[in-house]
Short mmCIF file of C-alpha atoms and ligand atoms in Angstrom, two decimals:
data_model
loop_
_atom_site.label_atom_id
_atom_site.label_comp_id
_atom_site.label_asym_id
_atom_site.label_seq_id
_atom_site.Cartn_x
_atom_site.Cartn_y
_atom_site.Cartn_z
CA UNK A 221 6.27 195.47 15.54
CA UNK A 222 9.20 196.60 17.83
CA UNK A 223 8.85 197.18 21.77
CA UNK A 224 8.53 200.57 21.82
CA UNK A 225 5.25 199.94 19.57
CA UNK A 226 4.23 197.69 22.53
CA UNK A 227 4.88 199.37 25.88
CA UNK A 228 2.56 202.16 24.86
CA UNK A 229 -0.54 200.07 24.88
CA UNK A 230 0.35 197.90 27.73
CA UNK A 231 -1.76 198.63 31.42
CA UNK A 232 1.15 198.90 33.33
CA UNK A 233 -0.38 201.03 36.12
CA UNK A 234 -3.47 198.64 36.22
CA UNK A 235 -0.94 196.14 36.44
CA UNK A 236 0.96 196.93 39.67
CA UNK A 237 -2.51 198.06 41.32
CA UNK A 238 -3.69 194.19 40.58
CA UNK A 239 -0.34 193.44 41.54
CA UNK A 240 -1.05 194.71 45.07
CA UNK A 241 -4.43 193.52 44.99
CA UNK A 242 -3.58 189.97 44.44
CA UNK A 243 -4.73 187.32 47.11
CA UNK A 244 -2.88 184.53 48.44
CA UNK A 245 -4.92 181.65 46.60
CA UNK A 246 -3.75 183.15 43.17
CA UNK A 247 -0.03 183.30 44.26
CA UNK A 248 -0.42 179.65 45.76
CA UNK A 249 -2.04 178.41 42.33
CA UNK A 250 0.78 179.92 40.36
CA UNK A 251 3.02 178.63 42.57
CA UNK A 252 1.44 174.93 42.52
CA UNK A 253 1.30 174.86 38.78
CA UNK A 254 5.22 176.37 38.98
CA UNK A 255 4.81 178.31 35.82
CA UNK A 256 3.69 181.94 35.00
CA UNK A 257 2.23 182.16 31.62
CA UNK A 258 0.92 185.80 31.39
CA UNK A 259 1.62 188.93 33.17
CA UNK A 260 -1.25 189.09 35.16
CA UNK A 261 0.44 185.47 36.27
CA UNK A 262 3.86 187.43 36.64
CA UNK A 263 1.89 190.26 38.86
CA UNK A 264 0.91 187.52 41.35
CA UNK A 265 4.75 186.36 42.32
CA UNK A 266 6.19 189.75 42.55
CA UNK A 267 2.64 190.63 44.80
CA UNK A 268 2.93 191.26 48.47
CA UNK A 269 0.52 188.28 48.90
CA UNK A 270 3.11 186.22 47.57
CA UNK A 271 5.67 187.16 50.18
CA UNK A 272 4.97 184.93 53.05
CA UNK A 273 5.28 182.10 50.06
CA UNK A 274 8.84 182.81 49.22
CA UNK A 275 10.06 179.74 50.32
CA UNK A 276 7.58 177.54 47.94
CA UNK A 277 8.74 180.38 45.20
CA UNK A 278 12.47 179.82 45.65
CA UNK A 279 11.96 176.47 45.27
CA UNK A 280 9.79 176.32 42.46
CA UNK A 281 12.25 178.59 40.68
CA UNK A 282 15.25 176.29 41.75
CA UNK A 283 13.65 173.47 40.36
CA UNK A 284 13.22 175.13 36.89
CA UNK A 285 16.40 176.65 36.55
CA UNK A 286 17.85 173.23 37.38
CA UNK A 287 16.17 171.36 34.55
CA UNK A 288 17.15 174.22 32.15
CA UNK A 289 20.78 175.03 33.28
CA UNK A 290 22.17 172.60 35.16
CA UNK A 291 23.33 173.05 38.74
CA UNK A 292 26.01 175.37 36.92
CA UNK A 293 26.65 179.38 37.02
CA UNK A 294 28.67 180.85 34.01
CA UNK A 295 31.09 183.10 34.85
CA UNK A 296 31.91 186.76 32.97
CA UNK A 297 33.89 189.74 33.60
CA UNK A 298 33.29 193.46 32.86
CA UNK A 299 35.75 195.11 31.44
CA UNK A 300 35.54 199.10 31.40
CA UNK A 301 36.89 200.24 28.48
CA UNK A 302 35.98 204.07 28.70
CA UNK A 303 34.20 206.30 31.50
CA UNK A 304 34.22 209.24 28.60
CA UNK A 305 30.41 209.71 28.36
CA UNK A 306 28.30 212.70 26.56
CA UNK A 307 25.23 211.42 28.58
CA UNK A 308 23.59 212.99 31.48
CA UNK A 309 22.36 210.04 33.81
CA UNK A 310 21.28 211.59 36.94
CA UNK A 311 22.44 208.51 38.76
CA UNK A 312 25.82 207.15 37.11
CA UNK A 313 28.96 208.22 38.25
CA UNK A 314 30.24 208.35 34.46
CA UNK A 315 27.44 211.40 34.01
CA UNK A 316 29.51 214.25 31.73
CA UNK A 317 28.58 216.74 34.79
CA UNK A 318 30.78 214.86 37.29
CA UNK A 319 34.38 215.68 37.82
CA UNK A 320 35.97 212.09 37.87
CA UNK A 321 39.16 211.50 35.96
CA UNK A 322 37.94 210.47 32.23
CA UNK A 323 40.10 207.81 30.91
CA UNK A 324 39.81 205.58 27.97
CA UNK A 325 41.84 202.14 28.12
CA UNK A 326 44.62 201.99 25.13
CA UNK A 327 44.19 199.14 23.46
CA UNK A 328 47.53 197.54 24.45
CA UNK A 329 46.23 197.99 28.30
CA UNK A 330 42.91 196.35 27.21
CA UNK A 331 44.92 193.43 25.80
CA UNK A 332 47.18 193.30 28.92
CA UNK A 333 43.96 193.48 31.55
CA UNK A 334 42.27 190.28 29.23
CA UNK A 335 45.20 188.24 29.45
CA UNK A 336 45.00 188.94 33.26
CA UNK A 337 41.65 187.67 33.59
CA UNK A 338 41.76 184.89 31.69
CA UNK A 339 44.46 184.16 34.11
CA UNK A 340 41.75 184.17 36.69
CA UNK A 341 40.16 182.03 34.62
CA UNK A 342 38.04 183.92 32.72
CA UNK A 343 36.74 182.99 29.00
CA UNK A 344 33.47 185.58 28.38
CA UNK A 345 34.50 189.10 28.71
CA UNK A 346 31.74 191.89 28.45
CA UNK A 347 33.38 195.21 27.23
CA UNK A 348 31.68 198.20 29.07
CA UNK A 349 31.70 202.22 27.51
CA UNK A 350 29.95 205.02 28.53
CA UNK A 351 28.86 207.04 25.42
CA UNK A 352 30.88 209.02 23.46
CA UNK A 353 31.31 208.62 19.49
CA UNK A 354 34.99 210.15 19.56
CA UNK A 355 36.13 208.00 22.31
CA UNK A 356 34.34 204.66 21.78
CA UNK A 357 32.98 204.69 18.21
CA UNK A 358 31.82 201.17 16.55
CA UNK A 359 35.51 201.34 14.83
CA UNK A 360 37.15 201.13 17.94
CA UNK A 361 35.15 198.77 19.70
CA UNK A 362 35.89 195.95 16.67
CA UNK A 363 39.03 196.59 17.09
CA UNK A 364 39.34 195.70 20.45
CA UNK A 365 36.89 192.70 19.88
CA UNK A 366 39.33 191.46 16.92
CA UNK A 367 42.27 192.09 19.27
CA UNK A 368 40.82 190.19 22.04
CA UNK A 369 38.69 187.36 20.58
CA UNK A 370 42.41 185.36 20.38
CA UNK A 371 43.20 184.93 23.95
CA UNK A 372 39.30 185.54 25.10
CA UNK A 373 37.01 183.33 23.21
CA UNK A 374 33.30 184.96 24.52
CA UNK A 375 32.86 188.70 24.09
CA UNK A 376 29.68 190.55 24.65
CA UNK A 377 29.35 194.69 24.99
CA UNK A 378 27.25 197.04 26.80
CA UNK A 379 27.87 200.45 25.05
CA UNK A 380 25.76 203.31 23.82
CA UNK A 381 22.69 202.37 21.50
CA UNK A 382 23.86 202.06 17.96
CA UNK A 383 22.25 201.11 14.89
CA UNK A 384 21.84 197.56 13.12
CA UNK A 385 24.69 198.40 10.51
CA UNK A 386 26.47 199.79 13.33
CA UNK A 387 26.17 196.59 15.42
CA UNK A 388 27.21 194.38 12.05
CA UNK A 389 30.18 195.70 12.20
CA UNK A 390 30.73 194.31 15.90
CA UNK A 391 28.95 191.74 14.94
CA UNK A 392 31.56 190.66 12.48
CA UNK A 393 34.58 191.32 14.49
CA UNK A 394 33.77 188.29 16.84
CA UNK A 395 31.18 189.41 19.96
CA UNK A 396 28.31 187.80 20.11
CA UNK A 397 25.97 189.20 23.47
CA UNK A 398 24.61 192.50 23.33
CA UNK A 399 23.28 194.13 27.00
CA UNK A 400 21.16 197.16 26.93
CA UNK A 401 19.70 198.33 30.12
CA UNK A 402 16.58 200.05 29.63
CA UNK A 403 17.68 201.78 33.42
CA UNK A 404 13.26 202.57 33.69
CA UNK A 405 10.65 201.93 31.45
CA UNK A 406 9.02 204.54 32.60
CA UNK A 407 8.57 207.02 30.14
CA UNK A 408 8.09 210.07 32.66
CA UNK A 409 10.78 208.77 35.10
CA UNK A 410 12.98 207.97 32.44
CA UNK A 411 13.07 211.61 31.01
CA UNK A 412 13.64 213.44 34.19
CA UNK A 413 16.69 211.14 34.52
CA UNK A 414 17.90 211.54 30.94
CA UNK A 415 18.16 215.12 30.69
CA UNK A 416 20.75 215.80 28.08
CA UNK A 417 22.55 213.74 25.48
CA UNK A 418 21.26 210.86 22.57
CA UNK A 419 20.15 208.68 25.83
CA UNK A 420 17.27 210.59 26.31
CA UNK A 421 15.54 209.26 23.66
CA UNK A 422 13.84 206.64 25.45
CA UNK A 423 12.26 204.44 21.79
CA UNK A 424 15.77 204.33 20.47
CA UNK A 425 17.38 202.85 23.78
CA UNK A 426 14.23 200.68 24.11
CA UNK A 427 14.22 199.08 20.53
CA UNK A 428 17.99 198.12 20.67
CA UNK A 429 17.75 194.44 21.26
CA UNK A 430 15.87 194.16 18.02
CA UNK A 431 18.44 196.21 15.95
CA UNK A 432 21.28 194.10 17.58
CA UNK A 433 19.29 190.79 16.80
CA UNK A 434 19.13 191.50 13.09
CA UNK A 435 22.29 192.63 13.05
CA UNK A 436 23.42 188.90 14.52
CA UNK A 437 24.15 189.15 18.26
CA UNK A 438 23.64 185.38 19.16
CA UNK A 439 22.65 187.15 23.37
CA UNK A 440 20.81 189.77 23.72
CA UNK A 441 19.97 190.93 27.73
CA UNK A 442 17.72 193.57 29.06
CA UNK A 443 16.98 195.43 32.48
CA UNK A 444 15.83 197.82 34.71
CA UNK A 445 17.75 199.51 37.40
CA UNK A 446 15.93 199.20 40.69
CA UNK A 447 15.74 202.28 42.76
CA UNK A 448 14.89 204.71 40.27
CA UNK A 449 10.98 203.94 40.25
CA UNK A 450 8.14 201.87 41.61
CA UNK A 451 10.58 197.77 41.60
CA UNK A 452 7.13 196.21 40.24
CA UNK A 453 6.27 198.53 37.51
CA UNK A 454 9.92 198.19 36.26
CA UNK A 455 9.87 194.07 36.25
CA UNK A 456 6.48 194.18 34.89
CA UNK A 457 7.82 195.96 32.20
CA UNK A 458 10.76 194.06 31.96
CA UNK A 459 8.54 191.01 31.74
CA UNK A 460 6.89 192.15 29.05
CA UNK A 461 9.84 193.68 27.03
CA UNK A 462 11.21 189.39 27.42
CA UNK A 463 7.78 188.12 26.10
CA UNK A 464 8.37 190.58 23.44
CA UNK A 465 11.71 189.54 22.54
CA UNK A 466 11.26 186.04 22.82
CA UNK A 467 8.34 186.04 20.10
CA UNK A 468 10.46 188.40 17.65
CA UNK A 469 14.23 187.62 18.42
CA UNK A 470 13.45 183.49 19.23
CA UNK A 471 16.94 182.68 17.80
CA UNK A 472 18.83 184.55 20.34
CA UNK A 473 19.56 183.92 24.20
CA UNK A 474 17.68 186.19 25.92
CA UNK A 475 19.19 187.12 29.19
CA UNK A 476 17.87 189.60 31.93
CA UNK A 477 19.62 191.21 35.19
CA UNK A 478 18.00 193.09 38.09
CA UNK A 479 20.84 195.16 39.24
CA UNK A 480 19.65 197.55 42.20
CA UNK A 481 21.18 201.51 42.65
CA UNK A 482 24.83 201.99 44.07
CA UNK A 483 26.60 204.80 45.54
CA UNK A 484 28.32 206.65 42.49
CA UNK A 485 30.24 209.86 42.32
CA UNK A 486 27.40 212.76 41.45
CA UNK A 487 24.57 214.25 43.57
CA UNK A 488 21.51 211.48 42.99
CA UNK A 489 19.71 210.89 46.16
CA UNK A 490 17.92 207.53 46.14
CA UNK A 491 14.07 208.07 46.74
CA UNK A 492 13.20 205.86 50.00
CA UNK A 493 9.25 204.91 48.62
CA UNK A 494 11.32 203.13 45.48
CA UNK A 495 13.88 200.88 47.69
CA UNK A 496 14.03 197.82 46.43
CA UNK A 497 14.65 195.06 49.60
CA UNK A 498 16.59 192.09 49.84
CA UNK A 499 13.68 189.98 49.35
CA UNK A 500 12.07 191.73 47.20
CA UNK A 501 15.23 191.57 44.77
CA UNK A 502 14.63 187.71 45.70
CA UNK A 503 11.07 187.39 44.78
CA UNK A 504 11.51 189.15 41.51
CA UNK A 505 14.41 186.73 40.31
CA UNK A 506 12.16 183.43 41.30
CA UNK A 507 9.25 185.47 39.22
CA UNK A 508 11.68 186.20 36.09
CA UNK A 509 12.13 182.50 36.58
CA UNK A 510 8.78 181.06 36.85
CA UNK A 511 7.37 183.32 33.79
CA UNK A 512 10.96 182.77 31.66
CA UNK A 513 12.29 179.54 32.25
CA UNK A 514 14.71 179.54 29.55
CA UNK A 515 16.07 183.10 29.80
CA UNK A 516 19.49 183.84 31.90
CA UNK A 517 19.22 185.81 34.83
CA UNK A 518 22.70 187.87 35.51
CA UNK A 519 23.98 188.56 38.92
CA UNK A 520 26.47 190.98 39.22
CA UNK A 521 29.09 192.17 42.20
CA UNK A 522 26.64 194.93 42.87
CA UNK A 523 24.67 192.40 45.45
CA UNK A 524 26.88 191.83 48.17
CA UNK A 525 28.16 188.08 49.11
CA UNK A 526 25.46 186.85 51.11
CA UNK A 527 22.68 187.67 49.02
CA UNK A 528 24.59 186.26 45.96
CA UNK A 529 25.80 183.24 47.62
CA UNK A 530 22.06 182.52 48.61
CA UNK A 531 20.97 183.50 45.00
CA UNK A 532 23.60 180.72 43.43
CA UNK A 533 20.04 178.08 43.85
CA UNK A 534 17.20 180.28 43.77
CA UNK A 535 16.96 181.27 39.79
CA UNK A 536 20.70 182.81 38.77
CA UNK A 537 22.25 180.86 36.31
CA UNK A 538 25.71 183.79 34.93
CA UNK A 539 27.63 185.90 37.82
CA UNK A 540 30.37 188.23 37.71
CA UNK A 541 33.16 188.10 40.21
CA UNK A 542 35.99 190.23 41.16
CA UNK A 543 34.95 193.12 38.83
CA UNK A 544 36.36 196.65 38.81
CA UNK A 545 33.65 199.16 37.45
CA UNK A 546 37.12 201.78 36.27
CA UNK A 547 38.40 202.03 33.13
CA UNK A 548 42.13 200.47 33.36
CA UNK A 549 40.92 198.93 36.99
CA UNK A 550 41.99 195.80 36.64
CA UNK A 551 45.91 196.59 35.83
CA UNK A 552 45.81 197.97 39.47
CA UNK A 553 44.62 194.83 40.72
CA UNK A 554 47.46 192.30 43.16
CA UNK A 555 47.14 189.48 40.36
CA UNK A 556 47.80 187.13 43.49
CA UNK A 557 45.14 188.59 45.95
CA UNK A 558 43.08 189.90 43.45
CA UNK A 559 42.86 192.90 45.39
CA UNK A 560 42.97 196.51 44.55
CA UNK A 561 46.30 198.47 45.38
CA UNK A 562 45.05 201.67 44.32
CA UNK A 563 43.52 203.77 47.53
CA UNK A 564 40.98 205.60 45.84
CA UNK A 565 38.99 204.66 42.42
CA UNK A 566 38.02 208.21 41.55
CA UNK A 567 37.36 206.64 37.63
CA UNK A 568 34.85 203.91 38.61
CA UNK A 569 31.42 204.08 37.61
CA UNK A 570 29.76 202.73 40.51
CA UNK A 571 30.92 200.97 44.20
CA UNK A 572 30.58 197.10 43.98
CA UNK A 573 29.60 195.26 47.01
CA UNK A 574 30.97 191.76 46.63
CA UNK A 575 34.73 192.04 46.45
CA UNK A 576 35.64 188.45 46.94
CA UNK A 577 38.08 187.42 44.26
CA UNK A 578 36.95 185.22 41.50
CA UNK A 579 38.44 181.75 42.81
CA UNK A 580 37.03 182.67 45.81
CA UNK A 581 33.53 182.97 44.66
CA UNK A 582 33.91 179.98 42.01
CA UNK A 583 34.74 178.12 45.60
CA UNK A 584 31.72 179.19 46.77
CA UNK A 585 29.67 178.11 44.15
CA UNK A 586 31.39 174.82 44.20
CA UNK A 587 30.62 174.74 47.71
CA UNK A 588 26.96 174.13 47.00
CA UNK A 589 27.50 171.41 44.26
CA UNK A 590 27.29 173.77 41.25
CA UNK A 591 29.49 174.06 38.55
CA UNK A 592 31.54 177.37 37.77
CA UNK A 593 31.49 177.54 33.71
CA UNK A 594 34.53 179.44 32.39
CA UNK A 595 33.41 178.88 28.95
CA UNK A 596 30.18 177.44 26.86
CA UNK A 597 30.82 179.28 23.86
CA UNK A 598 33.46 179.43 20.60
CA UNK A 599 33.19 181.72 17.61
CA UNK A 600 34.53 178.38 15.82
CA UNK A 601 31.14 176.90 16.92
CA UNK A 602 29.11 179.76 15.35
CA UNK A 603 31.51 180.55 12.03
CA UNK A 604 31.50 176.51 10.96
CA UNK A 605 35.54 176.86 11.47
S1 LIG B 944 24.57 205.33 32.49
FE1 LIG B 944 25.78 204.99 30.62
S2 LIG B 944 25.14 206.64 29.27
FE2 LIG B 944 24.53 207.26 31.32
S3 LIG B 944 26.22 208.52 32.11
FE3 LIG B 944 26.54 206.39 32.75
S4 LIG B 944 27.87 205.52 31.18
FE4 LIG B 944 26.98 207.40 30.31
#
């Protein structure tokens, strides 16, 4: 039975009404026992009742991530590949109705941006595309992966939904994670969003984990974006869509990220009532952790430095650091400085928030006794070479 078999029949609504209904004797049980085990469990840590018990919560997820991961934080970089996209996304700055400048990286440019990250350090590389089957089709994309894989031993993508054969193919030239960000699980939300192009179709997006699992992908990670609907009816669904994935794709990784709305080229106007706060963003990653103890939880540069330098102990265990969101960003980077020289990033797909360089925010992470992790993974490991 795949997800989008699931979500139908789950009470969602009922959910984030007994979410907001919970009292502070549930939240400190749940707390006490430092373990989630249902839902209903999950809907008491991401209550408002369970806000004055942050503290205990933080904790509580600290102490599980520790056992599970180490005091360590893996390290990855994006790499934008193409902003061509045949998508409407109300909210993404790639969105075919905005006039940015389209640009897909040739591949010797892809090559020359790798080898500049792994000079950073860098040893997992996840290759971003907007959507477009004449710009970034499943042929390409290998190609790029067999290019790479020499000089960048961990490659994952987050492209367009494609089939399982599709995703062999990848598969076989070397990645092995597979992100697909559901963006809202909301089925009404989700449409008004989606207007035009294959994204719409909300089953398709929401079953790709499976197809990428049976294709091979050894990671497969799922999401929400915050700010496009009500924050607890997204992780609840989230939640759920991990459960899911856990009981039908147990030989994978499963990772999940919370990334929260940024400012993007296009028109979108966030809606105030679905703001997701600082805390709030806090609670929910403690939550994730508490109900998932094994799953990754992905921090990205849209979180600016204080709130990830805080998050390093609460529940985070991979981060991204010094990203550019713009196809061919990175060659317009100061190698030395890490900083951009280019004034303007018309191409990008969204602002980041944390610009720190990556040795600067490895420091950091040092700083507090964990361990940066350049690399935990070899194709060599995988293949039996
Ligand atoms: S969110 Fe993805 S599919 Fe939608 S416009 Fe942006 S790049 Fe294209």
């Amino acid at each position: 039975m795949r997800f989008s078999d699931v979500l139908p029949t789950l009470p969602l609504e009922a959910l984030v009404q007994q979410s907001l209904d919970t009292s502070e004797e549930t939240v400190q049980r749940v707390i006490a026992r430092g373990r989630a085990t249902n839902l209903i469990e999950f809907a008491a840590l991401i209550s408002p009742a369970a806000q004055p018990h942050l503290e205990a919560l933080a904790g509580a997820s600290m102490r599980l991530t520790q056992k599970h991961f180490g005091k360590t934080i893996r390290m990855f970089a994006p790499l934008y590949l193409s902003n061509e996209c045949i998508n409407i996304c109300t909210y993404c700055g790639f969105s075919r109705h905005n006039q940015i400048p389209r640009i897909t990286t040739p591949l010797p440019q892809v090559v020359d941006e790798t080898r500049k990250l792994t000079r950073k350090g860098f040893r997992a590389l996840l290759l971003v595309a907007g959507e477009h089957p004449k710009y970034v089709s499943n042929g390409y994309v290998a190609e790029v992966i067999r290019e790479l894989l020499p000089i960048m031993p961990n490659i994952g993508i987050e492209l367009g939904p494609l089939e399982t054969e599709a995703y062999r193919s990848i598969v076989d030239a070397g990645a092995e994670n597979l992100i697909c960000y559901q963006e809202s699980y909301h089925p009404e939300t989700y449409a008004s969003l989606h207007p035009a192009g294959p994204k719409k179709h909300f089953n398709f997006r929401l079953d790709t984990p499976e197809r990428g699992y049976e294709a091979g992908f050894k990671r497969v990670g799922i999401g929400p974006l915050f700010g496009l609907h009500n924050w607890r009816y997204e992780a609840l669904a989230t939640a759920a869509h991990g459960l899911h994935l856990l009981r039908h794709c147990w030989r994978a990784q499963l990772s999940v990220a919370l990334p929260r709305m940024r400012p993007a080229a296009g028109t979108w106007t966030p809606n105030p009532e679905f703001h997701m706060f600082d805390r709030d963003l806090v609670q929910a990653i403690a939550a994730f952790r508490l109900l998932l103890p094994h799953a990754a939880i992905s921090l990205s540069t849209r979180e600016h430095p204080a709130l990830r330098n805080g998050l390093v102990r609460l529940g985070v265990t991979h981060m991204s650091a010094g990203s550019s969101t713009e196809p061919g960003g990175y060659s317009t980077y100061d190698e030395e400085q890490w900083v951009q020289t280019k004034a303007a990033q018309e191409g990008e797909q969204f602002h980041i928030s944390d610009t720190r360089s990556p040795h600067v925010v490895a420091e950091m992470i040092r700083q507090q006794g964990y361990e940066p992790v350049w690399k935990d993974y070899d194709l060599s490991l995988a293949r039996g070479a």
